[in-house]
């Protein structure tokens, strides 16, 4: 469960009815940044996903801000001030039922915890998703 784009817009795959060169359907639904704008990150994530798939490991794209919204944690100050990190990470820990092994210090660490949380919800068949299956789904 990776917090990075794992697919390009469908026009690059020849998907009919997908004529946008910048945004995937999921990006439009989530009001997300274009994977084209994040070129290097997108390319590294797609390469990493490809390597894992060759080893038999499936990869899924996640969207931490959508998870925060879904869990109604926006009012807790997600990515506002770093002093909110302990409270938000503790709440995510409660949602997934796993204790934190150490205090999280950065929003990147919180996003990694969110990716894990989405993975756990996915395994429990409780994860939400959006997008076009041909173009790539995004989980939250």
PDB file of N, CA and C in Angstrom, residues 6-20 23-30 60-61 128-140:
ATOM      1  N   UNK A   6       0.468   5.074  -8.913  1.00  0.00           N
ATOM      2  CA  UNK A   6       0.955   3.824  -9.494  1.00  0.00           C
ATOM      3  C   UNK A   6       0.540   3.663 -10.955  1.00  0.00           C
ATOM      4  N   UNK A   7      -0.155   4.643 -11.491  1.00  0.00           N
ATOM      5  CA  UNK A   7      -0.617   4.588 -12.870  1.00  0.00           C
ATOM      6  C   UNK A   7      -0.643   5.980 -13.464  1.00  0.00           C
ATOM      7  N   UNK A   8      -0.548   6.025 -14.775  1.00  0.00           N
ATOM      8  CA  UNK A   8      -0.681   7.271 -15.522  1.00  0.00           C
ATOM      9  C   UNK A   8      -2.125   7.424 -15.977  1.00  0.00           C
ATOM     10  N   UNK A   9      -2.510   8.616 -16.401  1.00  0.00           N
ATOM     11  CA  UNK A   9      -3.860   8.794 -16.941  1.00  0.00           C
ATOM     12  C   UNK A   9      -4.135   7.798 -18.070  1.00  0.00           C
ATOM     13  N   UNK A  10      -5.388   7.369 -18.156  1.00  0.00           N
ATOM     14  CA  UNK A  10      -5.793   6.320 -19.077  1.00  0.00           C
ATOM     15  C   UNK A  10      -5.523   6.602 -20.540  1.00  0.00           C
ATOM     16  N   UNK A  11      -5.423   7.849 -20.930  1.00  0.00           N
ATOM     17  CA  UNK A  11      -5.166   8.152 -22.341  1.00  0.00           C
ATOM     18  C   UNK A  11      -3.851   7.542 -22.803  1.00  0.00           C
ATOM     19  N   UNK A  12      -2.887   7.408 -21.891  1.00  0.00           N
ATOM     20  CA  UNK A  12      -1.587   6.829 -22.238  1.00  0.00           C
ATOM     21  C   UNK A  12      -1.662   5.315 -22.435  1.00  0.00           C
ATOM     22  N   UNK A  13      -2.752   4.708 -21.955  1.00  0.00           N
ATOM     23  CA  UNK A  13      -2.978   3.272 -22.148  1.00  0.00           C
ATOM     24  C   UNK A  13      -3.988   3.021 -23.255  1.00  0.00           C
ATOM     25  N   UNK A  14      -4.493   4.082 -23.863  1.00  0.00           N
ATOM     26  CA  UNK A  14      -5.494   3.933 -24.917  1.00  0.00           C
ATOM     27  C   UNK A  14      -6.878   3.589 -24.399  1.00  0.00           C
ATOM     28  N   UNK A  15      -7.147   3.903 -23.148  1.00  0.00           N
ATOM     29  CA  UNK A  15      -8.465   3.613 -22.580  1.00  0.00           C
ATOM     30  C   UNK A  15      -9.487   4.565 -23.203  1.00  0.00           C
ATOM     31  N   UNK A  16     -10.510   3.978 -23.784  1.00  0.00           N
ATOM     32  CA  UNK A  16     -11.546   4.790 -24.422  1.00  0.00           C
ATOM     33  C   UNK A  16     -12.250   5.657 -23.387  1.00  0.00           C
ATOM     34  N   UNK A  17     -12.672   6.808 -23.794  1.00  0.00           N
ATOM     35  CA  UNK A  17     -13.378   7.790 -22.968  1.00  0.00           C
ATOM     36  C   UNK A  17     -12.468   8.459 -21.956  1.00  0.00           C
ATOM     37  N   UNK A  18     -11.185   8.162 -21.968  1.00  0.00           N
ATOM     38  CA  UNK A  18     -10.241   8.858 -21.089  1.00  0.00           C
ATOM     39  C   UNK A  18      -9.351   9.725 -21.971  1.00  0.00           C
ATOM     40  N   UNK A  19      -9.646  10.991 -22.004  1.00  0.00           N
ATOM     41  CA  UNK A  19      -8.945  11.902 -22.895  1.00  0.00           C
ATOM     42  C   UNK A  19      -8.124  12.939 -22.152  1.00  0.00           C
ATOM     43  N   UNK A  20      -8.031  12.816 -20.841  1.00  0.00           N
ATOM     44  CA  UNK A  20      -7.290  13.775 -20.031  1.00  0.00           C
ATOM     45  C   UNK A  20      -5.823  13.357 -19.977  1.00  0.00           C
ATOM     46  N   UNK A  23      -4.884  14.083 -15.599  1.00  0.00           N
ATOM     47  CA  UNK A  23      -5.541  13.502 -14.441  1.00  0.00           C
ATOM     48  C   UNK A  23      -6.213  12.175 -14.760  1.00  0.00           C
ATOM     49  N   UNK A  24      -6.110  11.257 -13.789  1.00  0.00           N
ATOM     50  CA  UNK A  24      -6.867  10.014 -13.839  1.00  0.00           C
ATOM     51  C   UNK A  24      -8.247  10.291 -13.247  1.00  0.00           C
ATOM     52  N   UNK A  25      -9.160   9.375 -13.447  1.00  0.00           N
ATOM     53  CA  UNK A  25     -10.495   9.539 -12.873  1.00  0.00           C
ATOM     54  C   UNK A  25     -10.411   9.679 -11.352  1.00  0.00           C
ATOM     55  N   UNK A  26      -9.559   8.875 -10.718  1.00  0.00           N
ATOM     56  CA  UNK A  26      -9.413   8.944  -9.257  1.00  0.00           C
ATOM     57  C   UNK A  26      -8.873  10.305  -8.817  1.00  0.00           C
ATOM     58  N   UNK A  27      -7.944  10.881  -9.581  1.00  0.00           N
ATOM     59  CA  UNK A  27      -7.409  12.202  -9.238  1.00  0.00           C
ATOM     60  C   UNK A  27      -8.519  13.247  -9.270  1.00  0.00           C
ATOM     61  N   UNK A  28      -9.391  13.144 -10.266  1.00  0.00           N
ATOM     62  CA  UNK A  28     -10.500  14.084 -10.380  1.00  0.00           C
ATOM     63  C   UNK A  28     -11.484  13.906  -9.227  1.00  0.00           C
ATOM     64  N   UNK A  29     -11.760  12.656  -8.864  1.00  0.00           N
ATOM     65  CA  UNK A  29     -12.706  12.391  -7.781  1.00  0.00           C
ATOM     66  C   UNK A  29     -12.167  12.862  -6.433  1.00  0.00           C
ATOM     67  N   UNK A  30     -10.859  12.686  -6.221  1.00  0.00           N
ATOM     68  CA  UNK A  30     -10.246  13.057  -4.940  1.00  0.00           C
ATOM     69  C   UNK A  30      -9.693  14.478  -4.928  1.00  0.00           C
ATOM     70  N   UNK A  60      -0.973  -1.517  -4.099  1.00  0.00           N
ATOM     71  CA  UNK A  60      -2.188  -0.724  -4.163  1.00  0.00           C
ATOM     72  C   UNK A  60      -1.837   0.715  -3.806  1.00  0.00           C
ATOM     73  N   UNK A  61      -2.460   1.642  -4.510  1.00  0.00           N
ATOM     74  CA  UNK A  61      -2.238   3.062  -4.255  1.00  0.00           C
ATOM     75  C   UNK A  61      -3.213   3.542  -3.185  1.00  0.00           C
ATOM     76  N   UNK A 128     -12.327   1.797   1.376  1.00  0.00           N
ATOM     77  CA  UNK A 128     -13.069   2.452   0.303  1.00  0.00           C
ATOM     78  C   UNK A 128     -12.108   2.670  -0.860  1.00  0.00           C
ATOM     79  N   UNK A 129     -12.655   2.868  -2.045  1.00  0.00           N
ATOM     80  CA  UNK A 129     -11.795   3.148  -3.195  1.00  0.00           C
ATOM     81  C   UNK A 129     -12.550   4.000  -4.197  1.00  0.00           C
ATOM     82  N   UNK A 130     -11.798   4.592  -5.102  1.00  0.00           N
ATOM     83  CA  UNK A 130     -12.393   5.360  -6.186  1.00  0.00           C
ATOM     84  C   UNK A 130     -11.515   5.195  -7.417  1.00  0.00           C
ATOM     85  N   UNK A 131     -12.038   5.672  -8.547  1.00  0.00           N
ATOM     86  CA  UNK A 131     -11.284   5.594  -9.781  1.00  0.00           C
ATOM     87  C   UNK A 131     -11.895   4.623 -10.764  1.00  0.00           C
ATOM     88  N   UNK A 132     -11.143   4.380 -11.800  1.00  0.00           N
ATOM     89  CA  UNK A 132     -11.539   3.506 -12.892  1.00  0.00           C
ATOM     90  C   UNK A 132     -10.638   2.271 -12.832  1.00  0.00           C
ATOM     91  N   UNK A 133     -11.198   1.060 -12.730  1.00  0.00           N
ATOM     92  CA  UNK A 133     -10.353  -0.138 -12.619  1.00  0.00           C
ATOM     93  C   UNK A 133      -9.336  -0.285 -13.752  1.00  0.00           C
ATOM     94  N   UNK A 134      -9.689   0.157 -14.967  1.00  0.00           N
ATOM     95  CA  UNK A 134      -8.746   0.065 -16.082  1.00  0.00           C
ATOM     96  C   UNK A 134      -7.573   1.028 -15.905  1.00  0.00           C
ATOM     97  N   UNK A 135      -7.851   2.115 -15.227  1.00  0.00           N
ATOM     98  CA  UNK A 135      -6.856   3.172 -15.071  1.00  0.00           C
ATOM     99  C   UNK A 135      -6.107   3.066 -13.747  1.00  0.00           C
ATOM    100  N   UNK A 136      -6.691   2.390 -12.799  1.00  0.00           N
ATOM    101  CA  UNK A 136      -6.084   2.232 -11.482  1.00  0.00           C
ATOM    102  C   UNK A 136      -6.961   2.788 -10.386  1.00  0.00           C
ATOM    103  N   UNK A 137      -7.220   1.978  -9.377  1.00  0.00           N
ATOM    104  CA  UNK A 137      -8.023   2.405  -8.246  1.00  0.00           C
ATOM    105  C   UNK A 137      -7.131   2.998  -7.163  1.00  0.00           C
ATOM    106  N   UNK A 138      -7.717   3.876  -6.372  1.00  0.00           N
ATOM    107  CA  UNK A 138      -7.012   4.477  -5.235  1.00  0.00           C
ATOM    108  C   UNK A 138      -7.835   4.174  -3.988  1.00  0.00           C
ATOM    109  N   UNK A 139      -7.169   3.639  -2.975  1.00  0.00           N
ATOM    110  CA  UNK A 139      -7.837   3.212  -1.751  1.00  0.00           C
ATOM    111  C   UNK A 139      -7.663   4.230  -0.644  1.00  0.00           C
ATOM    112  N   UNK A 140      -8.679   4.266   0.223  1.00  0.00           N
ATOM    113  CA  UNK A 140      -8.619   5.179   1.375  1.00  0.00           C
ATOM    114  C   UNK A 140      -9.464   4.644   2.509  1.00  0.00           C
TER     115      UNK A 140
END
